[in-house]
mmCIF file of C-alpha atoms in Angstrom:
data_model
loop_
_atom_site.group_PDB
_atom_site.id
_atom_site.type_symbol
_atom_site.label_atom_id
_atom_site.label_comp_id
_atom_site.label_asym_id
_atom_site.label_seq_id
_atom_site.Cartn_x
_atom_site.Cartn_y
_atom_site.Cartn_z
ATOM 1 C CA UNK A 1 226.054 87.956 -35.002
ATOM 2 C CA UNK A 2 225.191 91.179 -36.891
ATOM 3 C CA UNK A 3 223.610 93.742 -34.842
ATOM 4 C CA UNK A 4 221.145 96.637 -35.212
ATOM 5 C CA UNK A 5 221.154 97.782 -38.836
ATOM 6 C CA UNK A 6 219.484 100.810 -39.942
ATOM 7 C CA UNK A 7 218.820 102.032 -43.421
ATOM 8 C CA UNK A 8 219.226 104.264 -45.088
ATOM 9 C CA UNK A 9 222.495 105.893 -43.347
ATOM 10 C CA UNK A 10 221.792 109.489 -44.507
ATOM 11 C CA UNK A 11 218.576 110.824 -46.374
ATOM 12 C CA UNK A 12 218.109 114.164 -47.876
ATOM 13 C CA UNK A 13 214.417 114.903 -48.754
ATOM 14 C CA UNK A 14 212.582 118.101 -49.195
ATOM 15 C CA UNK A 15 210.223 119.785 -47.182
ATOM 16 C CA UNK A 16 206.500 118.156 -47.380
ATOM 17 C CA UNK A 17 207.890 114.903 -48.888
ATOM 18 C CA UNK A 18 207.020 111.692 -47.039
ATOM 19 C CA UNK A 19 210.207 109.434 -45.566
ATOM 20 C CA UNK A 20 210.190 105.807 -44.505
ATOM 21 C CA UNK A 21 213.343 104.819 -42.305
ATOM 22 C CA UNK A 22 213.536 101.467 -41.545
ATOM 23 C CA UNK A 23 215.601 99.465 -38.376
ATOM 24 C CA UNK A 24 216.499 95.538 -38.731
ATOM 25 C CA UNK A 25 216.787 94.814 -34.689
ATOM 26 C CA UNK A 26 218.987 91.781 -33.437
ATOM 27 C CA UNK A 27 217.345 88.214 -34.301
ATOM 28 C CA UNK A 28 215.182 87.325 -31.530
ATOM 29 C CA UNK A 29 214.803 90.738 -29.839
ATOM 30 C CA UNK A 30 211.546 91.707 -29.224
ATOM 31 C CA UNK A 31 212.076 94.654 -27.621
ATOM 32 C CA UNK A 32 212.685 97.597 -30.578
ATOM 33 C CA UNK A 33 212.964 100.971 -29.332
ATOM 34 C CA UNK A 34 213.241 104.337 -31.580
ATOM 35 C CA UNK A 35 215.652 107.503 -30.152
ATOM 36 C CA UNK A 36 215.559 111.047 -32.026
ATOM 37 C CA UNK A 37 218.791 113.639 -31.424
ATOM 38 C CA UNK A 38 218.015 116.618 -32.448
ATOM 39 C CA UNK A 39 221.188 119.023 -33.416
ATOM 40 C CA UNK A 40 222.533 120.098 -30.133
ATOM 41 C CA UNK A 41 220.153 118.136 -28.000
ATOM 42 C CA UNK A 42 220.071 114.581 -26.292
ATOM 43 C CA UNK A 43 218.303 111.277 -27.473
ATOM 44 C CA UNK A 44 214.520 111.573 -27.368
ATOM 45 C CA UNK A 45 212.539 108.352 -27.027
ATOM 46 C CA UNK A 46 209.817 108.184 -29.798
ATOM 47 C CA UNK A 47 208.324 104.849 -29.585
ATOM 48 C CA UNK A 48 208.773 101.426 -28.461
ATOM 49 C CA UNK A 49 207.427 97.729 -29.472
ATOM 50 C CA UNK A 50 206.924 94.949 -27.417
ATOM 51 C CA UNK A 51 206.378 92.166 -30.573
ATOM 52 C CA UNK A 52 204.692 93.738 -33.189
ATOM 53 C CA UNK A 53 202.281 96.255 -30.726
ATOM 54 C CA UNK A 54 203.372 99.770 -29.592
ATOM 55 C CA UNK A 55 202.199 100.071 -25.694
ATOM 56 C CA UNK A 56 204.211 103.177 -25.859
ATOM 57 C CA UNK A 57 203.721 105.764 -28.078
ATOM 58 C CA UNK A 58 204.454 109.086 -26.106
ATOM 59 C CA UNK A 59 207.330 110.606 -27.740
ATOM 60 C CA UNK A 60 205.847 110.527 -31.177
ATOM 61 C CA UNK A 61 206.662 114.650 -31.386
ATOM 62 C CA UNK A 62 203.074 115.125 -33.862
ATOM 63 C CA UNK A 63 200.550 113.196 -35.672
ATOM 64 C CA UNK A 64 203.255 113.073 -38.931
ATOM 65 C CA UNK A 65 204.915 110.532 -37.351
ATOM 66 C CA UNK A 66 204.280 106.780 -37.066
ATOM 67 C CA UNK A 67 205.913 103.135 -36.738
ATOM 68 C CA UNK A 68 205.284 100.110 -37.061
ATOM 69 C CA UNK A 69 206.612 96.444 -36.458
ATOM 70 C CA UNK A 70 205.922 93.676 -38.886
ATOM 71 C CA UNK A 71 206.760 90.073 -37.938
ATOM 72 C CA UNK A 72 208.016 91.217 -34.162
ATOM 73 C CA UNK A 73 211.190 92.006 -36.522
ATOM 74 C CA UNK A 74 211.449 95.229 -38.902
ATOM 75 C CA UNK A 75 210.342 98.351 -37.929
ATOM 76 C CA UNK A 76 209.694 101.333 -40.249
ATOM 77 C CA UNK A 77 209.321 104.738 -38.682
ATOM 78 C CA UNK A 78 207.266 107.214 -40.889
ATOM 79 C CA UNK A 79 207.584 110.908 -40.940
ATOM 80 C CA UNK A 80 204.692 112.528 -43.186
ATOM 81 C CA UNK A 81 205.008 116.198 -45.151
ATOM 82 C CA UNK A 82 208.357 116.574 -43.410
ATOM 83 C CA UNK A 83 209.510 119.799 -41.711
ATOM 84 C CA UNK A 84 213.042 121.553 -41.241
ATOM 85 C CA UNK A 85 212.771 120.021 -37.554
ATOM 86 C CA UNK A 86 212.284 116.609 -38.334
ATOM 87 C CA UNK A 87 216.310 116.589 -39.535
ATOM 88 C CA UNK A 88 217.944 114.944 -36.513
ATOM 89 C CA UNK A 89 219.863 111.519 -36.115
ATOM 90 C CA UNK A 90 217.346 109.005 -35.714
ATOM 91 C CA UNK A 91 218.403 105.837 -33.620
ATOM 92 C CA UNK A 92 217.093 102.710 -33.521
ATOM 93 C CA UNK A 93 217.401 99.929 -30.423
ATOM 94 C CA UNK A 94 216.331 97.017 -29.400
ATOM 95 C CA UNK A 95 216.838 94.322 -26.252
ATOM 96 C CA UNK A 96 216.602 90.857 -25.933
ATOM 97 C CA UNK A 97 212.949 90.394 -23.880
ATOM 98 C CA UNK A 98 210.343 92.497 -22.429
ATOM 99 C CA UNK A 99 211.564 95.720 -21.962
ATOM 100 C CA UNK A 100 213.042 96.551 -18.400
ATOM 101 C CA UNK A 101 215.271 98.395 -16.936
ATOM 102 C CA UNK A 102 217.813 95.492 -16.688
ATOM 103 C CA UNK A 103 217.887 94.770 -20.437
ATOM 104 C CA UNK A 104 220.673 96.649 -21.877
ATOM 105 C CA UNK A 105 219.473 98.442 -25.118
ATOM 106 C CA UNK A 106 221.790 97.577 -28.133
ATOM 107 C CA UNK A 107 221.527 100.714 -30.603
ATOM 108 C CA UNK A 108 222.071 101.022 -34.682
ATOM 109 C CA UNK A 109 224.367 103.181 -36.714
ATOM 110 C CA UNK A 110 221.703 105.573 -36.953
ATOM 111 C CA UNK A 111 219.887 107.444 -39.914
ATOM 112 C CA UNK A 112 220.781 111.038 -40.406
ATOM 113 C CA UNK A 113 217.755 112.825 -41.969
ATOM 114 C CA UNK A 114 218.091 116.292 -43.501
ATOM 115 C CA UNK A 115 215.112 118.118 -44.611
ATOM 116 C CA UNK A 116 215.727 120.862 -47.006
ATOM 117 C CA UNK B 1 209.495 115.112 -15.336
ATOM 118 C CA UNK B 2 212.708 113.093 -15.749
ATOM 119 C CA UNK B 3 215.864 115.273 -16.517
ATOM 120 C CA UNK B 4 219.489 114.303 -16.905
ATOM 121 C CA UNK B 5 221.730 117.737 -17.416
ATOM 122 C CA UNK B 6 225.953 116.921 -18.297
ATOM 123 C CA UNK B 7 226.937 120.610 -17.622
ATOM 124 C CA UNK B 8 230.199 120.107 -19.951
ATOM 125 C CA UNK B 9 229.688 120.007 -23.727
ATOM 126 C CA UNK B 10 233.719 119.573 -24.144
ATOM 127 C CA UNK B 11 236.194 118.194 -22.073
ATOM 128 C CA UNK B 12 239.724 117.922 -22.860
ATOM 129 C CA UNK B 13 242.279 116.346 -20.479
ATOM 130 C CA UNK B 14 245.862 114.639 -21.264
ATOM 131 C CA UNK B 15 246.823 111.050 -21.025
ATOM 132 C CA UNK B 16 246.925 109.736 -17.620
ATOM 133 C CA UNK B 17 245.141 112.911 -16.186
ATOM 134 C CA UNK B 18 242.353 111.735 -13.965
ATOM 135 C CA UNK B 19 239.017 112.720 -15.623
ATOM 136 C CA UNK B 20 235.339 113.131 -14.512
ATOM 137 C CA UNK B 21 232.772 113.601 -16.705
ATOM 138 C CA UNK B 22 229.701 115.336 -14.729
ATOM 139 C CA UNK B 23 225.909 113.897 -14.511
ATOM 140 C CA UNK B 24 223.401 115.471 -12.033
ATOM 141 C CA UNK B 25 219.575 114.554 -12.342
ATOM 142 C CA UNK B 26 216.087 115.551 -11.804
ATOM 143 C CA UNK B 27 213.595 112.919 -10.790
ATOM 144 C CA UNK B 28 211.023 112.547 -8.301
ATOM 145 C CA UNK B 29 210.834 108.693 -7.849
ATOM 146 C CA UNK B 30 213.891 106.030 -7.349
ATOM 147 C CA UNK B 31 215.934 106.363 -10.834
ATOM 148 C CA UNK B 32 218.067 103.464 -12.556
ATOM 149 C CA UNK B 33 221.144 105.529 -14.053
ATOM 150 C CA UNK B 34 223.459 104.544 -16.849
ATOM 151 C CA UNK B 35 226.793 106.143 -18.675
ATOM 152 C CA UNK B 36 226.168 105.544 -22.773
ATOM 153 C CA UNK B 37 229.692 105.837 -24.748
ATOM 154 C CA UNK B 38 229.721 106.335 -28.824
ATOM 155 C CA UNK B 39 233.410 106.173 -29.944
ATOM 156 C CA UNK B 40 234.500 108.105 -33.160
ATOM 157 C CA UNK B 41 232.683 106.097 -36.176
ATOM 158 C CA UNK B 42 230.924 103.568 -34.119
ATOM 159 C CA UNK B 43 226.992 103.560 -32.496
ATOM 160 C CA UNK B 44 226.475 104.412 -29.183
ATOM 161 C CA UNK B 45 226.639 101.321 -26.683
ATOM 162 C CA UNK B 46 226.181 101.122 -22.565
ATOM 163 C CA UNK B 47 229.710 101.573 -20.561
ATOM 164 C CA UNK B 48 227.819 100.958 -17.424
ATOM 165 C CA UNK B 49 224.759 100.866 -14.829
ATOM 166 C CA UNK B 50 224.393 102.098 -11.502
ATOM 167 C CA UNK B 51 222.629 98.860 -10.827
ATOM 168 C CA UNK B 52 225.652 96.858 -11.361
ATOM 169 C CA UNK B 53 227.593 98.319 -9.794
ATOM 170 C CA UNK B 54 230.907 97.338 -12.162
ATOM 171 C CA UNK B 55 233.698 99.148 -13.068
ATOM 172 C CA UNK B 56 234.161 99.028 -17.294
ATOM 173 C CA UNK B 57 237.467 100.065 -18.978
ATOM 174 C CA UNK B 58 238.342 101.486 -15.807
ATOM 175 C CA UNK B 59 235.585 103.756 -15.272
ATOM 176 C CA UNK B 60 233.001 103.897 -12.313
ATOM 177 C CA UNK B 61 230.133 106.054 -11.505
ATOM 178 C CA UNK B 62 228.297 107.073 -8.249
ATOM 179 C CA UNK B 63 224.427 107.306 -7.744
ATOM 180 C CA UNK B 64 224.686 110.080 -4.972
ATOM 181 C CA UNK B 65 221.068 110.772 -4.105
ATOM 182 C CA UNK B 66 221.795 113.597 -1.762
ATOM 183 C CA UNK B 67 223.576 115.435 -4.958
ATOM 184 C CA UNK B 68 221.055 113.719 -7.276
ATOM 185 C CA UNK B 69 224.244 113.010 -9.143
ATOM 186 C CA UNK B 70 225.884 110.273 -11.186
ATOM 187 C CA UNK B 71 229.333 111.494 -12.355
ATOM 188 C CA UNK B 72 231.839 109.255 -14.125
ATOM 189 C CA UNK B 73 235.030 109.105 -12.778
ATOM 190 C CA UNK B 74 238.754 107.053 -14.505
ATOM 191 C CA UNK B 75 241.970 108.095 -12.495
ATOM 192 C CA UNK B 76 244.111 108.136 -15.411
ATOM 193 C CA UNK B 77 242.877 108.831 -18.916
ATOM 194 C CA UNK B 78 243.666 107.080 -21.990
ATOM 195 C CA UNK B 79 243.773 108.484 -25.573
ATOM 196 C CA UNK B 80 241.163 105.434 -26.561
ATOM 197 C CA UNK B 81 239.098 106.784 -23.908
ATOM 198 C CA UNK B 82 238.313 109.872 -26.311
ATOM 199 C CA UNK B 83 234.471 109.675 -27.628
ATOM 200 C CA UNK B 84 230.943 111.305 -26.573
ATOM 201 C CA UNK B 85 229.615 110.435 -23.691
ATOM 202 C CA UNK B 86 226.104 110.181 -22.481
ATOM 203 C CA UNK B 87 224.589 109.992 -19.095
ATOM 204 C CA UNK B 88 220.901 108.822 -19.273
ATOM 205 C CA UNK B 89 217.864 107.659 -16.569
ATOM 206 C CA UNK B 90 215.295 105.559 -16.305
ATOM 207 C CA UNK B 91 212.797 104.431 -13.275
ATOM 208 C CA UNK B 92 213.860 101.984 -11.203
ATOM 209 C CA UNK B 93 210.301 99.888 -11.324
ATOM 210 C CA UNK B 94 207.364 100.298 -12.690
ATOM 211 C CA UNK B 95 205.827 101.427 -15.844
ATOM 212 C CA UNK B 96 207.973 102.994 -18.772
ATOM 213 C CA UNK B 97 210.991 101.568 -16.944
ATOM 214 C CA UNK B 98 212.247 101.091 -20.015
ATOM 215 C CA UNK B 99 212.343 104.595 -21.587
ATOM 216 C CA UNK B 100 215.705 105.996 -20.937
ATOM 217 C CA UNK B 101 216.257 110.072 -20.543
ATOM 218 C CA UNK B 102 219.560 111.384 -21.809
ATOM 219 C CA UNK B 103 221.559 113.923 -21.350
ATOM 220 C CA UNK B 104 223.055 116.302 -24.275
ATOM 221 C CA UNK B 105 226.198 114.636 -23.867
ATOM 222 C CA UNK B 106 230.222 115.518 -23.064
ATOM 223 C CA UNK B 107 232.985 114.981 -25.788
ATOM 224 C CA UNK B 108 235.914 114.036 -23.957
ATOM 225 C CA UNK B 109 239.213 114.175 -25.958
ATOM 226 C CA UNK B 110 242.485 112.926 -23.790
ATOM 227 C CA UNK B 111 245.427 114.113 -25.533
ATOM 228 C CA UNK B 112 248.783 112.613 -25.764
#
């Protein structure tokens, strides 16, 4: 079966404009995870859904960012009046069941944002 | 604070060399660790898991918890082998057992 998709694979905006990036997880996950890597610097977890619900929002790096799940299937991660350090890689994941250490995460392609 | 630290950025080594591709860590509780692989033009997927305890394409890793290390070890190096690598943590139990830590990563190239 297909796995993660992400879209779009690359998107140039300019500073201040708003971006939507959105992940399709594997059919039947409902565990959807979303990863930042910064130029230089490891993933960093932003947010993860159990269903549609977000028990874990501590990564979100400022109040310009946001997710959410519609559906327990399609997430769209929001980044308001973007900055120069919002371009990164942005990865998207997700796992069979309720997230746990033993579920293996199963990432996307990415989407590389650059913010001119 | 969870940390994972790969002190290499690069790594080169040729074919059939053995390699080892360094992972120490910084974590107060009991930590689940994992090796993460992205090949050239492909996403990043899981090699392996300390918890299983498997060896994957040849490769195995160590949890030493007296080194508070994890490094990932192949006696002889193939040129397929060549790709970033990522060592990453998460807690063992508990809550946000889920969130995984990573480190910044080693490109390993294994010439011919």
């Amino acid at each position: 079966g297909a796995g993660v998709s992400q879209s779009p694979s690359n998107k140039v905006t300019e500073k201040g404009k708003d971006v939507e990036l959105r992940c399709d997880p594997i059919s039947g996950h409902t565990a959807l995870y979303w990863y930042r890597q910064s130029l230089g610097q490891g993933l960093e977890f932003l947010i993860y859904f159990q269903g549609n619900s977000a028990p874990d929002k501590s990564g979100l790096p400022s109040d310009r960012f946001s997710a959410e799940r519609t559906g327990g299937s399609v997430s769209t991660l929001t980044i308001q009046r973007t900055q120069q350090e919002d371009s990164a890689v942005y990865l998207c994941a997700s796992s069979p069941r309720r997230a746990r250490v033993s579920e293996t995460q199963y990432f996307g392609p990415g989407t590389r944002l650059l913010v001119l | 604070a969870q940390r994972v630290t790969q002190p290499e950025k690069l790594l080169s080594v040729f074919k059939g060399a053995p390699v080892e591709l360094k992972c120490n860590y910084s974590y107060s509780g009991s930590p689940e660790l994992f090796w993460y692989v992205q090949y050239s033009r492909q996403r990043l997927q899981l090699l392996l898991r300390h918890i299983s305890r498997e060896s994957i394409k040849g490769f195995t890793a160590d949890l030493n918890k007296g080194e508070t290390s994890f490094h990932l070890k192949k006696p002889f190096a193939q040129e397929e082998d060549s790709a970033m690598y990522y060592c990453a943590l998460s807690r063992s139990s508990g809550g946000s057992n889920y969130k995984l830590t990573f480190g910044k990563g080693t490109l390993l190239t294994v010439n011919p």
